[in-house]
Amino acid sequence: MIRTRFRPIAVAVAAAATVLSLSGTAAASGATAPRVSGGTTTRAATPVPTGKAALTRNPIYKTGQFDFTECKELDRRPDDVDSYKIYLDHLLDCLNLSWAEEFRQAGLSFAKPKVRYITSAVKTGCGKYPAPYAAGIYCQADKTMWILIYKQQLADPSEFELFDVIAHEYGHYVQDRVGILRAMDKLAPHFGTAKFYALNRRVELQAECFSGAFIGSIWHSLGRDQFDWDDLLDYTSGDKFHGKRKNIIYWATRGWNGNGPSVCNTFTAPASKVA
């Protein structure tokens, strides 16, 4: 199953040569790989939850705010893909630090995700990417975040969408490791189309909340104006798969204000908030 960060279909895909960058390694979701904390390797004390409990009572909801609150953005140069890759790798380091601490507090095993940056179509474990609707995807089959750097972004080094994209897709990786995606996939075959879309919206809106929480936690260190965040929300688009525009904005803002995953339990939210 592909998990995506939605983008308007009008956004064009770059026709440049493919650029790939591999960062870190990822264990399979639910694995009991060693966790490194304070220089000491330990094992997770809490098993990855399954079934409905993974959705509604996940240990990741019981953690506090993100502790690592400094993440200065690196400079990018117009049409310089390498500078964009370095920029994204730095954001990935910040995400790893922040989420590793949340996993530690939840008692769950953490491992860094696999990430590939692309500028044109490639084959993934979930089929060909990019697709016109997705700025980024998380593919459960290959446990990889695929992040598209497209032409318009390369022309504007000050843009902020790419930041949100990698934070959103990282949110899907978190969902995979803590058992949420596995539980969702087991429920999905038993649902009709309408119920499946409703459940998937909870997944997508939660990833947006996770993204907003991370961004909000490090915002003061970015040196950006409030306009950048408001502009990101203004350009938000919704659909039946990701949620209405107003609900995407609601969950992104809820995360921003909450600064941690505890405010992102979309699976117990009323239907009106995940429509």
Coordinates of C-alpha atoms in Angstrom, one line a residue:
M1 CA 0.0 0.0 0.0
I2 CA 1.2 3.5 -0.9
R3 CA 0.9 6.3 1.7
T4 CA 1.2 9.8 0.1
R5 CA 1.5 13.5 0.7
F6 CA -1.2 14.9 -1.6
R7 CA -0.3 17.6 -4.1
P8 CA -2.4 19.3 -6.8
I9 CA -2.4 17.5 -10.1
A10 CA -1.5 20.8 -11.8
V11 CA 2.1 20.5 -10.4
A12 CA 4.3 19.3 -13.1
V13 CA 6.9 16.5 -12.7
A14 CA 10.5 17.3 -13.5
A15 CA 11.9 15.7 -16.6
A16 CA 15.5 15.7 -15.4
A17 CA 17.5 12.5 -15.0
T18 CA 16.8 10.4 -12.0
V19 CA 18.7 11.3 -8.8
L20 CA 18.7 8.8 -6.0
S21 CA 20.0 9.2 -2.4
L22 CA 19.9 6.5 0.2
S23 CA 19.9 7.5 3.8
G24 CA 20.0 5.0 6.7
T25 CA 18.5 1.6 7.0
A26 CA 15.1 0.4 8.1
A27 CA 14.1 -2.8 9.9
A28 CA 10.8 -4.4 9.1
S29 CA 7.8 -2.9 10.9
G30 CA 7.3 -4.4 14.3
A31 CA 10.9 -5.8 14.5
T32 CA 12.7 -5.9 17.8
A33 CA 15.9 -4.4 16.5
P34 CA 18.2 -2.9 19.2
R35 CA 17.6 0.7 20.2
V36 CA 20.5 3.0 20.9
S37 CA 19.9 5.4 23.8
G38 CA 22.6 7.4 25.5
G39 CA 25.3 5.2 24.0
T40 CA 23.8 2.1 25.5
T41 CA 22.0 -0.5 23.3
T42 CA 18.8 -1.8 24.7
R43 CA 15.7 -3.6 23.5
A44 CA 12.2 -2.3 23.4
A45 CA 10.2 -3.3 26.5
T46 CA 6.8 -2.8 24.8
P47 CA 5.6 -5.1 22.0
V48 CA 4.3 -3.4 18.9
P49 CA 0.5 -3.3 19.4
T50 CA -1.9 -5.1 17.0
G51 CA -5.5 -4.9 16.0
K52 CA -7.7 -2.0 17.0
A53 CA -5.4 -1.2 20.0
A54 CA -2.7 -0.3 17.5
L55 CA -5.0 2.4 16.1
T56 CA -6.7 3.8 19.2
R57 CA -4.4 3.0 22.1
N58 CA -1.0 3.1 20.6
P59 CA 1.9 3.7 23.0
I60 CA 3.2 6.5 20.7
Y61 CA 0.2 8.6 21.8
K62 CA 1.4 8.5 25.4
T63 CA 4.7 10.3 24.7
G64 CA 5.4 13.9 25.4
Q65 CA 6.4 16.8 23.1
F66 CA 9.4 16.5 20.8
D67 CA 12.6 17.1 22.8
F68 CA 14.9 18.1 20.0
T69 CA 13.8 21.6 19.2
E70 CA 16.7 22.9 17.1
C71 CA 16.8 22.2 13.3
K72 CA 18.2 25.1 11.3
E73 CA 17.4 24.8 7.6
L74 CA 20.5 24.5 5.3
D75 CA 20.8 26.7 2.2
R76 CA 19.8 25.5 -1.2
R77 CA 20.9 26.7 -4.6
P78 CA 18.6 27.1 -7.6
D79 CA 18.6 24.1 -9.9
D80 CA 21.3 22.4 -7.7
V81 CA 19.9 19.0 -6.9
D82 CA 22.9 18.1 -4.7
S83 CA 22.2 21.1 -2.4
Y84 CA 18.6 19.9 -2.1
K85 CA 19.7 16.4 -1.2
I86 CA 22.0 17.8 1.5
Y87 CA 19.1 20.0 2.7
L88 CA 16.8 16.9 3.0
D89 CA 19.4 14.8 4.6
H90 CA 19.8 17.4 7.4
L91 CA 16.0 17.5 7.9
L92 CA 16.1 13.7 8.0
D93 CA 18.7 13.8 10.8
C94 CA 16.4 16.1 12.8
L95 CA 13.4 13.8 12.2
N96 CA 15.4 10.8 13.3
L97 CA 16.5 12.5 16.6
S98 CA 13.0 13.7 17.4
W99 CA 11.2 10.5 16.6
A100 CA 13.9 8.3 18.2
E101 CA 13.1 10.0 21.5
E102 CA 9.4 9.5 21.1
F103 CA 9.9 5.8 20.5
R104 CA 12.1 5.6 23.6
Q105 CA 9.4 7.2 25.7
A106 CA 6.9 4.8 24.2
G107 CA 9.2 1.8 24.9
L108 CA 9.1 0.9 21.2
S109 CA 12.0 -0.1 18.9
F110 CA 13.3 2.6 16.6
A111 CA 15.3 2.4 13.4
K112 CA 16.1 5.0 10.8
P113 CA 14.0 4.8 7.6
K114 CA 15.3 4.2 4.1
V115 CA 14.8 7.3 1.9
R116 CA 15.3 7.9 -1.8
Y117 CA 15.2 11.3 -3.5
I118 CA 14.2 11.4 -7.1
T119 CA 13.6 13.9 -9.9
S120 CA 11.9 11.6 -12.5
A121 CA 10.0 8.3 -12.6
V122 CA 11.4 5.2 -11.0
K123 CA 10.2 1.7 -10.1
T124 CA 9.4 1.2 -6.4
G125 CA 8.1 -1.7 -4.4
C126 CA 4.7 -0.2 -4.9
G127 CA 4.9 0.4 -8.6
K128 CA 6.0 3.4 -10.7
Y129 CA 6.5 6.7 -9.0
P130 CA 6.0 9.7 -9.2
A131 CA 2.3 9.8 -9.8
P132 CA 0.6 13.1 -10.6
Y133 CA -1.2 13.2 -7.2
A134 CA 1.7 12.6 -4.9
A135 CA 4.5 14.9 -3.8
G136 CA 6.0 12.0 -1.8
I137 CA 5.1 8.4 -1.0
Y138 CA 5.9 5.9 1.7
C139 CA 5.9 2.4 0.3
Q140 CA 5.3 -0.4 2.8
A141 CA 6.5 -3.1 0.4
D142 CA 10.1 -1.7 0.3
K143 CA 9.9 0.2 3.6
T144 CA 11.1 3.3 1.8
M145 CA 10.2 7.0 1.7
W146 CA 10.3 8.2 -1.9
I147 CA 10.7 12.0 -2.0
L148 CA 10.2 13.9 -5.3
I149 CA 12.2 17.0 -6.0
Y150 CA 10.4 18.6 -8.9
K151 CA 11.3 21.5 -11.3
Q152 CA 9.3 24.2 -9.5
Q153 CA 11.0 23.4 -6.2
L154 CA 14.4 23.6 -7.8
A155 CA 13.6 27.0 -9.1
D156 CA 12.7 28.3 -5.6
P157 CA 15.1 27.5 -2.8
S158 CA 12.9 29.3 -0.3
E159 CA 9.9 27.1 -0.8
F160 CA 8.6 25.2 2.2
E161 CA 6.5 22.4 0.8
L162 CA 9.4 20.0 0.6
F163 CA 9.9 20.3 4.3
D164 CA 6.3 19.3 4.9
V165 CA 6.6 16.4 2.4
I166 CA 9.5 14.7 4.1
A167 CA 7.9 15.2 7.6
H168 CA 4.6 13.8 6.3
E169 CA 6.2 10.7 4.8
Y170 CA 8.2 10.2 7.9
G171 CA 4.9 10.2 9.7
H172 CA 3.8 7.2 7.6
Y173 CA 7.1 5.4 8.4
V174 CA 6.3 6.0 12.1
Q175 CA 2.8 4.5 11.5
D176 CA 4.4 1.5 10.0
R177 CA 6.8 0.8 12.8
V178 CA 4.3 1.3 15.6
G179 CA 1.8 -1.1 14.0
I180 CA -0.8 1.3 12.7
L181 CA -0.5 0.5 9.0
R182 CA -0.4 -3.2 9.6
A183 CA -3.6 -2.9 11.6
M184 CA -5.2 -0.8 9.0
D185 CA -4.3 -3.2 6.2
K186 CA -5.8 -6.1 8.1
L187 CA -9.1 -4.2 8.5
A188 CA -9.3 -2.8 5.0
P189 CA -10.3 -6.0 3.1
H190 CA -13.4 -6.3 5.3
F191 CA -14.6 -2.8 4.4
G192 CA -16.5 -1.5 1.4
T193 CA -15.2 1.5 -0.6
A194 CA -16.7 4.2 1.6
K195 CA -15.4 2.7 4.9
F196 CA -12.0 2.1 3.4
Y197 CA -11.7 5.7 2.3
A198 CA -12.9 6.8 5.8
L199 CA -10.2 4.7 7.4
N200 CA -7.5 5.8 5.0
R201 CA -8.3 9.4 5.7
R202 CA -7.6 8.8 9.4
V203 CA -4.2 7.5 8.4
E204 CA -3.4 10.4 6.1
L205 CA -4.6 13.1 8.5
Q206 CA -2.6 11.5 11.3
A207 CA 0.5 11.7 9.2
E208 CA -0.2 15.4 8.5
C209 CA -0.7 15.9 12.3
F210 CA 2.7 14.2 12.9
S211 CA 4.2 16.5 10.3
G212 CA 2.7 19.6 11.9
A213 CA 3.8 18.5 15.3
F214 CA 7.4 18.2 14.2
I215 CA 7.4 21.4 12.3
G216 CA 5.9 23.3 15.2
S217 CA 8.4 21.9 17.6
I218 CA 11.4 23.3 15.7
W219 CA 9.8 26.3 14.1
H220 CA 11.6 28.9 16.2
S221 CA 14.9 27.6 15.0
L222 CA 14.1 27.9 11.3
G223 CA 14.3 31.6 11.0
R224 CA 11.1 31.6 8.9
D225 CA 8.2 34.0 9.0
Q226 CA 4.7 32.9 10.0
F227 CA 3.8 33.6 6.4
D228 CA 5.6 30.4 5.3
W229 CA 3.4 28.2 7.5
D230 CA 0.2 30.1 6.6
D231 CA 1.1 29.9 2.9
L232 CA 1.6 26.1 3.2
L233 CA -1.9 25.8 4.7
D234 CA -3.4 28.2 2.1
Y235 CA -2.2 25.9 -0.7
T236 CA -3.5 22.8 0.9
S237 CA -5.9 20.7 -1.2
G238 CA -8.1 17.8 -0.1
D239 CA -9.8 14.8 -1.6
K240 CA -11.8 11.8 -0.5
F241 CA -8.6 9.8 0.1
H242 CA -6.8 12.4 2.2
G243 CA -9.6 14.4 3.7
K244 CA -11.3 17.7 3.2
R245 CA -9.1 20.7 3.0
K246 CA -10.5 22.1 6.3
N247 CA -9.7 18.8 8.1
I248 CA -6.1 18.6 6.7
I249 CA -5.6 22.2 8.0
Y250 CA -7.2 21.2 11.4
W251 CA -4.9 18.3 12.0
A252 CA -1.8 20.0 10.7
T253 CA -2.6 23.0 13.1
R254 CA -3.4 20.6 15.9
G255 CA 0.0 19.0 15.6
W256 CA 1.7 22.4 15.3
N257 CA 0.1 23.5 18.6
G258 CA 0.7 20.2 20.3
N259 CA 4.3 19.7 19.4
G260 CA 4.1 15.9 19.7
P261 CA 2.2 12.7 18.6
S262 CA -0.1 12.7 21.7
V263 CA -2.5 15.1 19.9
C264 CA -2.6 13.0 16.7
N265 CA -5.0 10.1 17.6
T266 CA -7.2 10.5 14.5
F267 CA -8.7 7.0 15.1
T268 CA -10.8 8.2 18.1
A269 CA -11.7 11.5 16.5
P270 CA -15.4 12.1 15.4
A271 CA -16.2 11.4 11.8
S272 CA -16.7 15.1 11.1
K273 CA -13.0 15.7 11.8
V274 CA -11.8 13.0 9.4
A275 CA -14.2 13.5 6.6

